[in-house]
Amino acid sequence: MSAQHTTHAHGAHDHGGHDDHHGDAEPHSSLRDYTIGFVLSVILTAIPFWLVMAKVIADRNTAVLVLGGFAVIQILVHMVYFLHMNGKVEGGWTMLSTIFTVVFVAIAIAGTLWVMFHMNANMMPEHPTPTPATHEAPGHSTP
Amino acid sequence: MSELRLNAGAAAGALAPRDYHLAHEPHPENGTALGFWLYLMSDCLIFAALFATYGVLGRSYAAGPTGAQLFDLTLVAINTAFLLLSSITFGFAMLRKQQKDVKGTLLWLAVTGFFGLCFLGLELYEFAHLIHQGATPQRSAFLSAFFTLVGTHGLHVTFGLIWLVVLMVQIGKHGLIPANTRRLMCLSMFWHFLDVVWIGVFTFVYLMGVL
């Protein structure tokens, strides 16, 4: 009974094509997409793990850059092959909101790290001028 | 005068056929997908904040254990494999769904749930092991940030699993009705999104933490 209902509900969508905003208007995925995505992901996961576990790259900064590069590529692979991203989904709104998020995330993370790791250099200098506090200090310290 | 006009207007209104603007308002073809995508993007911002926090505090060990001493990369690699496998099996479930195959969809969802459970079990084992060693969230800023970031991701997976089970019950009961295929689409986006976040976690927390 429920199977019949299902076939009926989707029949209009498959054959008519006139019913644009049917509940099932998602982009259709294919086995090919998932397979390509999976194989690429396995490769893009295995290489960074191997690089670190076998200690291939000696220089830490180079290693961080390479690992970050692999992560970005794998995230793109997931977006395209698993989440079926392209510029046409939802009239481009999905892409637009994603670009906004990427920009926001980049500013939030890069900005935080930049500010926090330059805190010491950007602090107000403490030594050069004697402040009123140092004038009062002897009075307080002597009992 | 004005009274007359009003009457005339009312009469015309009564006689004229009512005009509803039913057709062809410009709206997205699938509002649910876009709305759910926007939720995922806002979730991204939560993780951005947690990643930034970890980036700042990740090396503040307070003379406690470091990532290089604590992390077992073999365990993390197995965990990553579980999550990646659960992503592809969810893809298979979506393909079965397109064929209107209720049994196949449920089967692949069950496999997905199994891998998700394996992931969660291994993560909880890792947490328990760390805490047993004295590497609790209270030990250092590094460990606080670590448990918050990885724990938040684990919590997402937990809720994804609960959603998965509930949806399997619904599909078993009502079949692949439009409401259920819509829910399935949202959960699929959620699940793949969690895998994307995990890429960030294993790269920035575990791999770079061991360097």
mmCIF file of C-alpha atoms in Angstrom:
data_model
loop_
_atom_site.group_PDB
_atom_site.id
_atom_site.type_symbol
_atom_site.label_atom_id
_atom_site.label_comp_id
_atom_site.label_asym_id
_atom_site.label_seq_id
_atom_site.Cartn_x
_atom_site.Cartn_y
_atom_site.Cartn_z
ATOM 1 C CA MET A 1 0.000 0.000 0.000
ATOM 2 C CA SER A 2 2.715 2.412 0.949
ATOM 3 C CA ALA A 3 4.726 1.334 -2.082
ATOM 4 C CA GLN A 4 1.808 2.206 -4.356
ATOM 5 C CA HIS A 5 1.488 5.584 -2.743
ATOM 6 C CA THR A 6 5.170 6.228 -3.317
ATOM 7 C CA THR A 7 5.115 5.375 -7.006
ATOM 8 C CA HIS A 8 2.139 7.608 -7.517
ATOM 9 C CA ALA A 9 3.695 10.533 -5.690
ATOM 10 C CA HIS A 10 6.838 10.400 -7.771
ATOM 11 C CA GLY A 11 5.225 9.549 -11.087
ATOM 12 C CA ALA A 12 4.223 13.126 -11.756
ATOM 13 C CA HIS A 13 7.702 14.317 -10.997
ATOM 14 C CA ASP A 14 9.421 11.884 -13.294
ATOM 15 C CA HIS A 15 7.197 12.048 -16.345
ATOM 16 C CA GLY A 16 5.421 15.400 -16.271
ATOM 17 C CA GLY A 17 8.262 17.714 -15.416
ATOM 18 C CA HIS A 18 5.688 20.498 -14.973
ATOM 19 C CA ASP A 19 5.615 20.198 -11.214
ATOM 20 C CA ASP A 20 8.774 22.125 -10.438
ATOM 21 C CA HIS A 21 8.387 22.585 -6.705
ATOM 22 C CA HIS A 22 7.614 19.055 -5.777
ATOM 23 C CA GLY A 23 9.159 18.037 -2.467
ATOM 24 C CA ASP A 24 11.789 15.975 -4.243
ATOM 25 C CA ALA A 25 13.509 18.563 -6.431
ATOM 26 C CA GLU A 26 17.016 17.805 -5.216
ATOM 27 C CA PRO A 27 19.908 17.302 -7.616
ATOM 28 C CA HIS A 28 20.069 13.678 -8.601
ATOM 29 C CA SER A 29 23.200 11.917 -7.473
ATOM 30 C CA SER A 30 24.881 9.127 -9.338
ATOM 31 C CA LEU A 31 26.975 6.135 -8.407
ATOM 32 C CA ARG A 32 29.755 7.572 -10.550
ATOM 33 C CA ASP A 33 29.893 10.778 -8.468
ATOM 34 C CA TYR A 34 29.992 8.914 -5.171
ATOM 35 C CA THR A 35 32.655 6.505 -6.402
ATOM 36 C CA ILE A 36 34.912 9.267 -7.733
ATOM 37 C CA GLY A 37 34.427 11.227 -4.503
ATOM 38 C CA PHE A 38 35.176 8.216 -2.334
ATOM 39 C CA VAL A 39 38.326 7.181 -4.209
ATOM 40 C CA LEU A 40 39.666 10.753 -4.215
ATOM 41 C CA SER A 41 38.883 11.112 -0.490
ATOM 42 C CA VAL A 42 40.699 7.893 0.374
ATOM 43 C CA ILE A 43 43.782 9.070 -1.542
ATOM 44 C CA LEU A 44 43.608 12.577 -0.065
ATOM 45 C CA THR A 45 43.264 11.141 3.453
ATOM 46 C CA ALA A 46 45.934 8.467 3.115
ATOM 47 C CA ILE A 47 48.662 10.804 1.851
ATOM 48 C CA PRO A 48 48.588 13.267 4.803
ATOM 49 C CA PHE A 49 48.477 10.411 7.333
ATOM 50 C CA TRP A 50 51.410 8.754 5.602
ATOM 51 C CA LEU A 51 53.347 12.055 5.474
ATOM 52 C CA VAL A 52 53.002 12.517 9.215
ATOM 53 C CA MET A 53 53.295 8.910 10.398
ATOM 54 C CA ALA A 54 56.379 8.189 8.265
ATOM 55 C CA LYS A 55 57.819 11.638 9.130
ATOM 56 C CA VAL A 56 58.436 12.403 5.450
ATOM 57 C CA ILE A 57 58.697 16.198 5.742
ATOM 58 C CA ALA A 58 61.266 17.376 8.257
ATOM 59 C CA ASP A 59 60.434 21.086 8.254
ATOM 60 C CA ARG A 60 57.369 21.817 10.365
ATOM 61 C CA ASN A 61 56.142 24.876 8.430
ATOM 62 C CA THR A 62 56.349 23.072 5.101
ATOM 63 C CA ALA A 63 54.451 20.121 6.593
ATOM 64 C CA VAL A 64 51.701 22.405 7.917
ATOM 65 C CA LEU A 65 51.291 24.038 4.506
ATOM 66 C CA VAL A 66 51.171 20.690 2.691
ATOM 67 C CA LEU A 67 48.660 19.205 5.170
ATOM 68 C CA GLY A 68 46.487 22.321 4.927
ATOM 69 C CA GLY A 69 46.565 22.066 1.136
ATOM 70 C CA PHE A 70 45.412 18.439 1.215
ATOM 71 C CA ALA A 71 42.608 19.346 3.642
ATOM 72 C CA VAL A 72 41.343 22.155 1.404
ATOM 73 C CA ILE A 73 41.382 19.913 -1.683
ATOM 74 C CA GLN A 74 39.551 17.141 0.161
ATOM 75 C CA ILE A 75 36.929 19.566 1.457
ATOM 76 C CA LEU A 76 36.358 20.705 -2.139
ATOM 77 C CA VAL A 77 36.062 17.068 -3.279
ATOM 78 C CA HIS A 78 33.439 16.403 -0.599
ATOM 79 C CA MET A 79 31.540 19.555 -1.539
ATOM 80 C CA VAL A 80 31.389 18.638 -5.210
ATOM 81 C CA TYR A 81 30.946 14.857 -5.151
ATOM 82 C CA PHE A 82 29.083 14.229 -1.884
ATOM 83 C CA LEU A 83 27.164 17.466 -1.316
ATOM 84 C CA HIS A 84 26.604 17.997 -5.079
ATOM 85 C CA MET A 85 27.617 21.622 -5.010
ATOM 86 C CA ASN A 86 27.622 23.689 -8.168
ATOM 87 C CA GLY A 87 26.697 27.209 -9.146
ATOM 88 C CA LYS A 88 23.229 26.213 -10.320
ATOM 89 C CA VAL A 89 21.680 24.626 -7.210
ATOM 90 C CA GLU A 90 18.866 26.813 -5.811
ATOM 91 C CA GLY A 91 19.518 29.462 -8.429
ATOM 92 C CA GLY A 92 23.014 30.055 -7.080
ATOM 93 C CA TRP A 93 21.953 30.825 -3.502
ATOM 94 C CA THR A 94 23.650 27.743 -2.103
ATOM 95 C CA MET A 95 26.909 28.767 -3.732
ATOM 96 C CA LEU A 96 26.520 32.367 -2.568
ATOM 97 C CA SER A 97 25.855 31.406 1.053
ATOM 98 C CA THR A 98 28.812 29.029 0.924
ATOM 99 C CA ILE A 99 31.153 31.696 -0.405
ATOM 100 C CA PHE A 100 29.959 34.032 2.343
ATOM 101 C CA THR A 101 30.642 31.356 4.961
ATOM 102 C CA VAL A 102 34.086 30.570 3.564
ATOM 103 C CA VAL A 103 35.028 34.269 3.656
ATOM 104 C CA PHE A 104 33.655 34.610 7.181
ATOM 105 C CA VAL A 105 35.426 31.486 8.430
ATOM 106 C CA ALA A 106 38.703 32.572 6.821
ATOM 107 C CA ILE A 107 38.523 36.027 8.420
ATOM 108 C CA ALA A 108 37.514 34.602 11.812
ATOM 109 C CA ILE A 109 40.269 31.985 11.963
ATOM 110 C CA ALA A 110 43.085 33.881 10.222
ATOM 111 C CA GLY A 111 42.177 37.086 12.072
ATOM 112 C CA THR A 112 42.117 35.377 15.452
ATOM 113 C CA LEU A 113 45.473 33.689 14.923
ATOM 114 C CA TRP A 114 47.042 36.856 13.544
ATOM 115 C CA VAL A 115 45.885 38.994 16.463
ATOM 116 C CA MET A 116 46.590 36.471 19.201
ATOM 117 C CA PHE A 117 50.078 35.548 18.031
ATOM 118 C CA HIS A 118 51.127 39.182 17.744
ATOM 119 C CA MET A 119 49.842 40.166 21.155
ATOM 120 C CA ASN A 120 53.289 40.404 22.741
ATOM 121 C CA ALA A 121 54.699 42.560 19.946
ATOM 122 C CA ASN A 122 51.694 44.883 19.911
ATOM 123 C CA MET A 123 51.394 45.430 23.653
ATOM 124 C CA MET A 124 51.987 48.887 25.125
ATOM 125 C CA PRO A 125 55.641 49.193 26.134
ATOM 126 C CA GLU A 126 56.104 48.825 29.877
ATOM 127 C CA HIS A 127 59.658 49.970 30.603
ATOM 128 C CA PRO A 128 60.518 53.356 29.034
ATOM 129 C CA THR A 129 58.555 55.857 31.162
ATOM 130 C CA PRO A 130 58.048 55.692 34.909
ATOM 131 C CA THR A 131 54.314 55.646 35.659
ATOM 132 C CA PRO A 132 52.606 57.152 38.711
ATOM 133 C CA ALA A 133 52.254 53.627 40.071
ATOM 134 C CA THR A 134 56.039 53.308 40.444
ATOM 135 C CA HIS A 135 56.169 56.608 42.360
ATOM 136 C CA GLU A 136 53.660 55.365 44.881
ATOM 137 C CA ALA A 137 55.150 51.935 45.142
ATOM 138 C CA PRO A 138 57.933 52.714 47.690
ATOM 139 C CA GLY A 139 55.456 54.342 50.066
ATOM 140 C CA HIS A 140 53.322 51.231 50.059
ATOM 141 C CA SER A 141 56.078 48.693 50.266
ATOM 142 C CA THR A 142 57.860 50.130 53.321
ATOM 143 C CA PRO A 143 56.081 49.147 56.500
ATOM 144 C CA MET B 1 -21.130 61.733 -2.640
ATOM 145 C CA SER B 2 -18.492 59.730 -0.839
ATOM 146 C CA GLU B 3 -21.162 57.354 0.431
ATOM 147 C CA LEU B 4 -22.259 56.695 -3.089
ATOM 148 C CA ARG B 5 -18.747 56.042 -4.201
ATOM 149 C CA LEU B 6 -18.179 53.641 -1.349
ATOM 150 C CA ASN B 7 -21.309 51.743 -2.225
ATOM 151 C CA ALA B 8 -20.338 51.573 -5.807
ATOM 152 C CA GLY B 9 -16.909 50.304 -4.824
ATOM 153 C CA ALA B 10 -18.380 47.663 -2.553
ATOM 154 C CA ALA B 11 -20.769 46.530 -5.248
ATOM 155 C CA ALA B 12 -17.970 46.241 -7.766
ATOM 156 C CA GLY B 13 -15.903 44.304 -5.227
ATOM 157 C CA ALA B 14 -18.741 41.894 -4.607
ATOM 158 C CA LEU B 15 -19.354 41.313 -8.281
ATOM 159 C CA ALA B 16 -15.755 41.023 -9.460
ATOM 160 C CA PRO B 17 -14.247 37.564 -9.264
ATOM 161 C CA ARG B 18 -11.723 37.293 -6.474
ATOM 162 C CA ASP B 19 -8.221 37.518 -7.720
ATOM 163 C CA TYR B 20 -5.656 35.331 -5.943
ATOM 164 C CA HIS B 21 -2.035 35.415 -6.923
ATOM 165 C CA LEU B 22 -1.502 31.722 -6.873
ATOM 166 C CA ALA B 23 0.856 31.021 -9.694
ATOM 167 C CA HIS B 24 4.489 31.750 -10.456
ATOM 168 C CA GLU B 25 5.734 33.670 -7.474
ATOM 169 C CA PRO B 26 9.504 33.637 -7.764
ATOM 170 C CA HIS B 27 10.689 31.279 -5.055
ATOM 171 C CA PRO B 28 13.403 28.655 -4.813
ATOM 172 C CA GLU B 29 12.400 25.315 -6.244
ATOM 173 C CA ASN B 30 13.341 23.536 -3.065
ATOM 174 C CA GLY B 31 13.257 25.880 -0.094
ATOM 175 C CA THR B 32 13.969 23.164 2.454
ATOM 176 C CA ALA B 33 17.333 22.299 0.951
ATOM 177 C CA LEU B 34 18.415 25.938 0.909
ATOM 178 C CA GLY B 35 17.149 26.536 4.436
ATOM 179 C CA PHE B 36 18.929 23.475 5.740
ATOM 180 C CA TRP B 37 22.075 24.506 3.881
ATOM 181 C CA LEU B 38 21.932 27.887 5.644
ATOM 182 C CA TYR B 39 21.673 26.057 8.975
ATOM 183 C CA LEU B 40 24.765 24.037 8.076
ATOM 184 C CA MET B 41 26.614 27.215 7.156
ATOM 185 C CA SER B 42 25.739 28.722 10.549
ATOM 186 C CA ASP B 43 26.974 25.504 12.145
ATOM 187 C CA CYS B 44 30.186 26.099 10.196
ATOM 188 C CA LEU B 45 30.584 29.373 12.085
ATOM 189 C CA ILE B 46 30.382 27.530 15.427
ATOM 190 C CA PHE B 47 33.146 25.218 14.284
ATOM 191 C CA ALA B 48 35.140 28.187 12.953
ATOM 192 C CA ALA B 49 35.061 29.721 16.436
ATOM 193 C CA LEU B 50 36.132 26.414 18.010
ATOM 194 C CA PHE B 51 38.907 25.904 15.457
ATOM 195 C CA ALA B 52 40.146 29.448 16.075
ATOM 196 C CA THR B 53 40.123 28.805 19.828
ATOM 197 C CA TYR B 54 42.056 25.596 19.342
ATOM 198 C CA GLY B 55 44.472 27.402 17.022
ATOM 199 C CA VAL B 56 45.248 29.915 19.767
ATOM 200 C CA LEU B 57 45.361 27.520 22.732
ATOM 201 C CA GLY B 58 46.559 24.359 20.996
ATOM 202 C CA ARG B 59 50.145 24.782 22.193
ATOM 203 C CA SER B 60 49.418 25.964 25.739
ATOM 204 C CA TYR B 61 50.234 22.728 27.516
ATOM 205 C CA ALA B 62 50.694 24.189 31.019
ATOM 206 C CA ALA B 63 53.637 21.797 31.467
ATOM 207 C CA GLY B 64 51.203 18.944 30.848
ATOM 208 C CA PRO B 65 51.122 16.329 28.094
ATOM 209 C CA THR B 66 51.440 17.497 24.481
ATOM 210 C CA GLY B 67 49.518 16.338 21.449
ATOM 211 C CA ALA B 68 52.532 14.410 20.226
ATOM 212 C CA GLN B 69 52.557 12.437 23.486
ATOM 213 C CA LEU B 70 48.805 11.824 23.629
ATOM 214 C CA PHE B 71 47.500 11.259 20.108
ATOM 215 C CA ASP B 72 47.460 7.775 18.636
ATOM 216 C CA LEU B 73 47.396 8.389 14.888
ATOM 217 C CA THR B 74 46.514 4.766 14.045
ATOM 218 C CA LEU B 75 43.328 5.155 16.060
ATOM 219 C CA VAL B 76 42.545 8.447 14.326
ATOM 220 C CA ALA B 77 43.166 6.885 10.904
ATOM 221 C CA ILE B 78 40.723 4.060 11.697
ATOM 222 C CA ASN B 79 38.184 6.615 12.928
ATOM 223 C CA THR B 80 38.591 8.656 9.752
ATOM 224 C CA ALA B 81 38.054 5.503 7.703
ATOM 225 C CA PHE B 82 34.819 4.756 9.617
ATOM 226 C CA LEU B 83 33.447 8.221 8.941
ATOM 227 C CA LEU B 84 34.466 8.165 5.276
ATOM 228 C CA LEU B 85 32.878 4.731 4.823
ATOM 229 C CA SER B 86 29.690 5.957 6.480
ATOM 230 C CA SER B 87 29.639 8.856 4.010
ATOM 231 C CA ILE B 88 29.819 6.586 0.972
ATOM 232 C CA THR B 89 27.237 4.149 2.406
ATOM 233 C CA PHE B 90 24.884 7.084 2.967
ATOM 234 C CA GLY B 91 25.451 7.895 -0.698
ATOM 235 C CA PHE B 92 24.409 4.321 -1.564
ATOM 236 C CA ALA B 93 21.270 4.790 0.557
ATOM 237 C CA MET B 94 20.443 7.935 -1.445
ATOM 238 C CA LEU B 95 20.943 6.014 -4.706
ATOM 239 C CA ARG B 96 18.587 3.240 -3.461
ATOM 240 C CA LYS B 97 16.117 5.959 -2.505
ATOM 241 C CA GLN B 98 16.178 7.291 -6.067
ATOM 242 C CA GLN B 99 15.216 3.771 -7.213
ATOM 243 C CA LYS B 100 12.277 3.888 -4.720
ATOM 244 C CA ASP B 101 13.788 0.831 -3.042
ATOM 245 C CA VAL B 102 12.641 1.026 0.587
ATOM 246 C CA LYS B 103 14.469 -2.110 1.732
ATOM 247 C CA GLY B 104 17.756 -1.134 0.067
ATOM 248 C CA THR B 105 17.553 2.374 1.515
ATOM 249 C CA LEU B 106 16.973 1.016 5.010
ATOM 250 C CA LEU B 107 19.791 -1.489 4.620
ATOM 251 C CA TRP B 108 22.354 1.134 3.590
ATOM 252 C CA LEU B 109 21.118 3.509 6.305
ATOM 253 C CA ALA B 110 21.683 0.723 8.828
ATOM 254 C CA VAL B 111 25.236 0.224 7.509
ATOM 255 C CA THR B 112 25.785 3.986 7.781
ATOM 256 C CA GLY B 113 24.514 3.925 11.350
ATOM 257 C CA PHE B 114 26.833 1.032 12.156
ATOM 258 C CA PHE B 115 29.904 2.920 10.906
ATOM 259 C CA GLY B 116 28.730 6.051 12.719
ATOM 260 C CA LEU B 117 28.419 4.047 15.918
ATOM 261 C CA CYS B 118 31.915 2.595 15.410
ATOM 262 C CA PHE B 119 33.268 6.126 14.990
ATOM 263 C CA LEU B 120 31.557 7.313 18.134
ATOM 264 C CA GLY B 121 32.614 4.271 20.137
ATOM 265 C CA LEU B 122 36.246 4.704 19.159
ATOM 266 C CA GLU B 123 36.132 8.414 19.967
ATOM 267 C CA LEU B 124 34.633 7.742 23.388
ATOM 268 C CA TYR B 125 37.312 5.094 23.961
ATOM 269 C CA GLU B 126 39.973 7.678 23.072
ATOM 270 C CA PHE B 127 38.441 10.244 25.442
ATOM 271 C CA ALA B 128 38.208 7.703 28.249
ATOM 272 C CA HIS B 129 41.811 6.680 27.647
ATOM 273 C CA LEU B 130 42.986 10.321 27.764
ATOM 274 C CA ILE B 131 41.067 11.043 30.952
ATOM 275 C CA HIS B 132 42.403 7.844 32.504
ATOM 276 C CA GLN B 133 45.933 9.106 31.779
ATOM 277 C CA GLY B 134 45.160 12.346 33.581
ATOM 278 C CA ALA B 135 44.740 14.329 30.355
ATOM 279 C CA THR B 136 41.383 15.753 31.390
ATOM 280 C CA PRO B 137 39.817 18.945 29.994
ATOM 281 C CA GLN B 138 40.899 20.709 33.211
ATOM 282 C CA ARG B 139 44.561 19.818 32.740
ATOM 283 C CA SER B 140 45.574 22.556 30.292
ATOM 284 C CA ALA B 141 44.166 25.108 27.844
ATOM 285 C CA PHE B 142 45.235 22.790 25.027
ATOM 286 C CA LEU B 143 43.135 19.931 26.416
ATOM 287 C CA SER B 144 40.131 22.193 27.123
ATOM 288 C CA ALA B 145 40.164 23.391 23.537
ATOM 289 C CA PHE B 146 40.730 19.847 22.251
ATOM 290 C CA PHE B 147 37.825 18.309 24.168
ATOM 291 C CA THR B 148 35.499 21.190 23.236
ATOM 292 C CA LEU B 149 36.248 21.011 19.510
ATOM 293 C CA VAL B 150 36.340 17.230 19.104
ATOM 294 C CA GLY B 151 33.506 16.782 21.603
ATOM 295 C CA THR B 152 31.260 19.196 19.716
ATOM 296 C CA HIS B 153 31.865 17.240 16.538
ATOM 297 C CA GLY B 154 31.143 13.992 18.394
ATOM 298 C CA LEU B 155 27.924 15.484 19.753
ATOM 299 C CA HIS B 156 26.884 16.336 16.194
ATOM 300 C CA VAL B 157 27.532 12.728 15.158
ATOM 301 C CA THR B 158 25.488 11.523 18.145
ATOM 302 C CA PHE B 159 22.504 13.625 17.148
ATOM 303 C CA GLY B 160 22.960 12.576 13.525
ATOM 304 C CA LEU B 161 22.721 8.945 14.670
ATOM 305 C CA ILE B 162 19.558 9.622 16.686
ATOM 306 C CA TRP B 163 18.069 11.355 13.631
ATOM 307 C CA LEU B 164 19.119 8.399 11.479
ATOM 308 C CA VAL B 165 17.349 5.864 13.712
ATOM 309 C CA VAL B 166 14.183 7.971 13.934
ATOM 310 C CA LEU B 167 14.150 8.398 10.163
ATOM 311 C CA MET B 168 14.636 4.658 9.622
ATOM 312 C CA VAL B 169 11.584 3.999 11.790
ATOM 313 C CA GLN B 170 9.599 6.545 9.797
ATOM 314 C CA ILE B 171 10.683 5.112 6.461
ATOM 315 C CA GLY B 172 9.884 1.604 7.688
ATOM 316 C CA LYS B 173 6.436 2.747 8.712
ATOM 317 C CA HIS B 174 5.415 5.095 5.906
ATOM 318 C CA GLY B 175 7.762 4.204 3.060
ATOM 319 C CA LEU B 176 9.533 6.750 0.882
ATOM 320 C CA ILE B 177 6.819 9.395 0.914
ATOM 321 C CA PRO B 178 7.844 12.930 -0.144
ATOM 322 C CA ALA B 179 8.149 14.036 3.484
ATOM 323 C CA ASN B 180 10.581 11.213 4.203
ATOM 324 C CA THR B 181 12.681 11.761 1.073
ATOM 325 C CA ARG B 182 12.957 15.414 2.071
ATOM 326 C CA ARG B 183 14.134 14.437 5.566
ATOM 327 C CA LEU B 184 16.541 11.952 4.053
ATOM 328 C CA MET B 185 18.008 14.663 1.839
ATOM 329 C CA CYS B 186 18.538 16.949 4.866
ATOM 330 C CA LEU B 187 20.155 14.179 6.909
ATOM 331 C CA SER B 188 22.415 13.310 3.978
ATOM 332 C CA MET B 189 23.604 16.927 3.830
ATOM 333 C CA PHE B 190 24.120 16.909 7.609
ATOM 334 C CA TRP B 191 26.087 13.663 7.506
ATOM 335 C CA HIS B 192 28.364 14.718 4.643
ATOM 336 C CA PHE B 193 28.863 18.060 6.375
ATOM 337 C CA LEU B 194 30.084 16.283 9.510
ATOM 338 C CA ASP B 195 32.595 14.412 7.382
ATOM 339 C CA VAL B 196 33.809 17.738 5.963
ATOM 340 C CA VAL B 197 34.281 19.112 9.487
ATOM 341 C CA TRP B 198 36.162 15.940 10.428
ATOM 342 C CA ILE B 199 38.661 16.636 7.630
ATOM 343 C CA GLY B 200 39.477 19.865 9.451
ATOM 344 C CA VAL B 201 39.677 18.065 12.801
ATOM 345 C CA PHE B 202 42.044 15.290 11.776
ATOM 346 C CA THR B 203 44.242 17.680 9.807
ATOM 347 C CA PHE B 204 44.506 20.607 12.204
ATOM 348 C CA VAL B 205 44.138 18.854 15.544
ATOM 349 C CA TYR B 206 45.657 15.418 15.159
ATOM 350 C CA LEU B 207 48.129 15.547 12.248
ATOM 351 C CA MET B 208 49.459 19.051 12.944
ATOM 352 C CA GLY B 209 49.338 18.374 16.686
ATOM 353 C CA VAL B 210 51.754 15.494 16.312
ATOM 354 C CA LEU B 211 54.236 17.426 14.165
#
